[in-house]
Short mmCIF file of C-alpha atoms in Angstrom, two decimals:
data_model
loop_
_atom_site.label_atom_id
_atom_site.label_comp_id
_atom_site.label_asym_id
_atom_site.label_seq_id
_atom_site.Cartn_x
_atom_site.Cartn_y
_atom_site.Cartn_z
CA MET A 152 -36.58 -25.17 171.18
CA ASN A 153 -33.25 -23.69 169.52
CA LYS A 154 -32.84 -23.83 165.64
CA ARG A 155 -30.17 -26.77 165.75
CA TRP A 156 -32.75 -28.87 167.84
CA MET A 157 -35.68 -28.12 165.49
CA LEU A 158 -33.44 -29.12 162.38
CA ALA A 159 -32.61 -32.26 163.91
CA LEU A 160 -35.96 -33.02 164.73
CA ALA A 161 -37.07 -32.33 160.96
CA CYS A 162 -34.53 -34.55 159.68
CA LEU A 163 -35.52 -37.32 162.07
CA LEU A 164 -39.27 -36.90 160.89
CA VAL A 165 -38.03 -37.12 157.23
CA SER A 166 -36.27 -40.68 157.89
CA ILE A 167 -38.98 -42.04 159.93
CA THR A 168 -42.05 -41.00 157.94
CA GLY A 169 -40.71 -40.17 154.67
CA TYR A 170 -42.11 -36.52 154.93
CA ASN A 171 -39.95 -33.95 153.47
CA CYS A 172 -38.38 -30.53 154.08
CA GLN A 173 -40.82 -28.29 151.83
CA ALA A 174 -42.86 -25.21 152.26
CA GLU A 175 -46.61 -26.38 152.80
CA ASP A 176 -47.98 -23.05 151.77
CA SER A 177 -46.36 -23.21 148.44
CA LEU A 178 -47.76 -24.42 145.15
CA MET A 179 -44.31 -25.10 143.85
CA LEU A 180 -42.69 -27.83 145.83
CA SER A 181 -39.08 -27.64 146.90
CA LEU A 182 -36.52 -29.52 149.29
CA THR A 183 -33.98 -27.72 151.52
CA ALA A 184 -30.50 -28.77 151.57
CA GLU A 185 -30.02 -28.93 155.27
CA CYS A 186 -31.20 -32.61 155.61
CA THR A 187 -30.79 -34.09 152.41
CA GLN A 188 -27.95 -35.51 150.16
CA LEU A 189 -26.35 -33.30 147.50
CA ILE A 190 -24.75 -34.27 144.13
CA GLU A 191 -23.13 -31.73 141.76
CA ASP A 192 -21.63 -33.03 138.61
CA GLY A 193 -20.26 -30.77 136.04
CA PHE A 194 -18.72 -33.65 134.05
CA ASN A 195 -15.26 -32.25 134.09
CA GLN A 196 -14.12 -35.83 134.47
CA GLU A 197 -15.19 -39.27 134.15
CA ASN A 198 -17.09 -40.52 137.18
CA GLY A 199 -17.29 -44.29 138.02
CA ALA A 200 -20.91 -43.56 139.67
CA TRP A 201 -22.35 -43.19 136.33
CA GLN A 202 -23.28 -46.69 134.48
CA SER A 203 -24.49 -46.54 130.84
CA TYR A 204 -27.03 -49.51 129.67
CA SER A 205 -27.64 -48.26 126.10
CA GLY A 206 -26.06 -45.55 123.90
CA ILE A 207 -22.57 -44.14 123.65
CA TRP A 208 -22.04 -41.74 126.54
CA GLU A 209 -18.70 -39.71 126.51
CA PHE A 210 -17.23 -37.34 129.18
CA ALA A 211 -15.47 -34.70 127.25
CA ASP A 212 -14.61 -30.69 127.60
CA GLY A 213 -16.68 -30.52 130.46
CA ARG A 214 -19.75 -32.27 129.17
CA LEU A 215 -21.44 -35.64 128.97
CA THR A 216 -22.63 -36.39 125.16
CA GLN A 217 -24.78 -39.19 124.11
CA THR A 218 -23.56 -39.85 120.64
CA SER A 219 -25.36 -43.10 119.40
CA THR A 220 -27.98 -42.74 116.60
CA ARG A 221 -28.91 -46.40 116.60
CA ASP A 222 -30.28 -46.99 119.96
CA TYR A 223 -34.01 -46.74 120.69
CA SER A 224 -33.66 -45.04 124.03
CA PRO A 225 -30.07 -44.50 125.39
CA VAL A 226 -29.94 -44.61 129.39
CA ILE A 227 -27.14 -43.76 131.93
CA LEU A 228 -27.98 -43.84 135.61
CA ARG A 229 -25.91 -42.70 138.64
CA ARG A 230 -25.44 -45.45 140.84
CA ASP A 231 -24.00 -44.08 144.18
CA HIS A 232 -27.49 -43.06 145.63
CA GLN A 233 -31.00 -43.83 145.58
CA PHE A 234 -33.79 -41.15 146.49
CA SER A 235 -37.43 -41.02 147.22
CA ASP A 236 -38.15 -37.10 147.42
CA VAL A 237 -35.82 -35.57 144.96
CA ASP A 238 -35.21 -32.11 143.31
CA LEU A 239 -32.78 -32.39 140.52
CA SER A 240 -31.96 -30.34 137.28
CA VAL A 241 -29.58 -30.41 134.29
CA GLU A 242 -28.73 -28.47 131.34
CA PHE A 243 -28.95 -30.29 128.04
CA LYS A 244 -27.99 -29.11 124.47
CA PRO A 245 -29.87 -31.09 121.72
CA ILE A 246 -27.13 -31.07 118.82
CA SER A 247 -28.80 -33.12 116.01
CA GLY A 248 -31.44 -35.51 115.08
CA ARG A 249 -33.88 -36.16 112.28
CA MET A 250 -36.44 -38.63 114.01
CA ASP A 251 -35.79 -37.37 117.46
CA ALA A 252 -33.74 -34.54 119.21
CA SER A 253 -34.34 -35.21 123.00
CA GLY A 254 -32.96 -34.51 126.35
CA GLY A 255 -34.51 -36.47 129.31
CA VAL A 256 -34.00 -36.79 133.02
CA ILE A 257 -34.65 -40.15 134.88
CA PHE A 258 -35.55 -40.32 138.51
CA ARG A 259 -36.80 -43.23 140.75
CA ALA A 260 -35.12 -45.66 138.67
CA LEU A 261 -35.17 -49.09 139.98
CA ASP A 262 -33.12 -50.30 136.92
CA HIS A 263 -32.45 -49.29 133.48
CA GLU A 264 -35.97 -50.45 132.45
CA ASN A 265 -38.16 -49.21 135.22
CA TYR A 266 -38.07 -45.64 135.77
CA TYR A 267 -39.63 -42.16 135.50
CA VAL A 268 -38.48 -39.85 132.54
CA VAL A 269 -39.22 -36.08 131.80
CA ARG A 270 -38.13 -35.29 128.27
CA ALA A 271 -37.92 -32.19 125.92
CA ASN A 272 -37.80 -32.59 122.03
CA SER A 273 -36.59 -30.06 119.80
CA LEU A 274 -38.77 -31.42 116.96
CA GLU A 275 -42.10 -31.47 119.01
CA ASN A 276 -43.92 -28.64 120.79
CA ASN A 277 -44.49 -30.71 123.91
CA PHE A 278 -42.86 -31.48 127.39
CA ARG A 279 -43.66 -35.01 128.68
CA LEU A 280 -43.70 -37.16 131.72
CA TYR A 281 -43.35 -40.99 131.12
CA THR A 282 -43.23 -44.23 133.28
CA VAL A 283 -41.02 -47.03 131.63
CA LYS A 284 -42.15 -50.48 133.03
CA ASP A 285 -40.00 -53.34 131.94
CA GLY A 286 -38.86 -51.31 129.05
CA VAL A 287 -42.18 -50.27 127.97
CA ARG A 288 -42.65 -46.42 127.87
CA ARG A 289 -46.24 -45.01 128.68
CA GLN A 290 -47.10 -41.16 128.71
CA ILE A 291 -48.77 -40.02 131.67
CA ALA A 292 -48.64 -36.27 131.35
CA SER A 293 -47.88 -33.62 128.67
CA ALA A 294 -47.73 -29.97 128.14
CA LEU A 295 -47.73 -27.85 125.22
CA THR A 296 -44.33 -25.52 124.90
CA SER A 297 -42.02 -23.92 122.25
CA PRO A 298 -39.69 -26.61 121.14
CA PRO A 299 -36.07 -26.29 122.46
CA THR A 300 -33.73 -24.71 120.05
CA LEU A 301 -31.17 -27.05 118.46
CA GLY A 302 -27.73 -26.04 119.54
CA GLN A 303 -28.53 -24.15 122.70
CA PHE A 304 -28.58 -25.28 126.35
CA HIS A 305 -31.81 -25.51 127.97
CA GLN A 306 -32.61 -26.60 131.63
CA ILE A 307 -35.01 -29.64 132.86
CA ARG A 308 -35.90 -29.61 136.53
CA ILE A 309 -37.79 -32.31 138.42
CA VAL A 310 -39.21 -31.91 141.88
CA ALA A 311 -40.66 -35.09 143.05
CA ILE A 312 -42.42 -35.28 146.58
CA GLY A 313 -44.44 -38.23 147.65
CA ALA A 314 -46.93 -38.91 144.84
CA THR A 315 -46.62 -35.14 143.42
CA ILE A 316 -44.15 -34.69 140.42
CA GLN A 317 -43.51 -31.34 138.99
CA ALA A 318 -41.51 -30.55 135.99
CA TYR A 319 -39.93 -27.35 134.74
CA LEU A 320 -38.48 -26.41 131.34
CA ASN A 321 -36.29 -23.51 131.37
CA GLY A 322 -37.38 -22.20 134.61
CA LYS A 323 -41.13 -22.63 133.88
CA LEU A 324 -43.43 -24.81 135.59
CA LEU A 325 -45.22 -26.87 132.99
CA LEU A 326 -46.25 -30.27 134.61
CA ASN A 327 -47.91 -30.96 137.94
CA HIS A 328 -48.86 -34.50 137.94
CA HIS A 329 -49.74 -37.09 140.55
CA ASP A 330 -48.51 -40.86 140.16
CA ASN A 331 -47.59 -43.71 142.72
CA THR A 332 -45.72 -45.97 140.27
CA PHE A 333 -42.16 -45.55 141.65
CA LYS A 334 -41.38 -44.41 145.00
CA ARG A 335 -37.67 -44.52 145.20
CA GLY A 336 -34.63 -45.10 142.96
CA PHE A 337 -31.66 -43.99 140.95
CA VAL A 338 -31.34 -40.61 138.88
CA GLY A 339 -29.98 -40.51 135.54
CA LEU A 340 -30.10 -39.26 131.87
CA TRP A 341 -31.73 -40.24 128.83
CA THR A 342 -32.24 -39.53 124.90
CA LYS A 343 -33.98 -41.39 122.25
CA ALA A 344 -33.50 -42.71 118.75
CA ASP A 345 -30.94 -40.62 116.61
CA SER A 346 -30.61 -37.83 119.08
CA VAL A 347 -27.05 -36.19 119.74
CA THR A 348 -27.34 -34.68 123.06
CA GLU A 349 -24.78 -32.92 125.54
CA PHE A 350 -25.50 -32.58 129.14
CA ASP A 351 -23.97 -30.43 131.77
CA GLN A 352 -24.54 -28.97 135.43
CA PHE A 353 -26.23 -32.00 136.82
CA LYS A 354 -27.69 -31.26 140.14
CA VAL A 355 -29.36 -33.24 142.72
CA ILE A 356 -31.03 -32.65 146.16
CA GLY A 357 -32.78 -35.82 147.36
CA VAL A 358 -33.90 -37.65 150.45
CA GLU A 359 -32.30 -41.23 150.60
#
């Protein structure tokens, strides 16, 4: 069987069974781009695929910045695609915040009140995974880490394949958790309380 037919068969299996293009012998999960949807957004211009539900989200100077300091958990979702298995990353710069200085990534969102979120906080030495159900946030995994430095860009990466969720901060795998609460949905960005945060280099490889 030639390479083209093997790839076509692999993609067919993804669509039928929900399996993914990953290396089975690797502890670090990954998706390959050949049979998946790719999104890349450097926020160089406003994109109508993004829909905000709380907070003030501004496209300017090649960044997407959340500037509200009065909303409990500002949320913006990218509504053009829904993903089951997904590998997504974003760079975030926590600029200010006295109660909170967070940047977070949303995935498998049913809507703005039901989703997973992984966040890092410059005021705390932890990296956490939450479910949000009907607007109620619940921590399901946490790891100790050095707080991300204010005023500098950091990267969050999420790889979610089936029930396995792996989360990286600045290239280091910190969370490896299993949960079945949400199986498919939108991706997006998140902050909390009085955080003012910039985002850049949003990239998604995902199985729709």
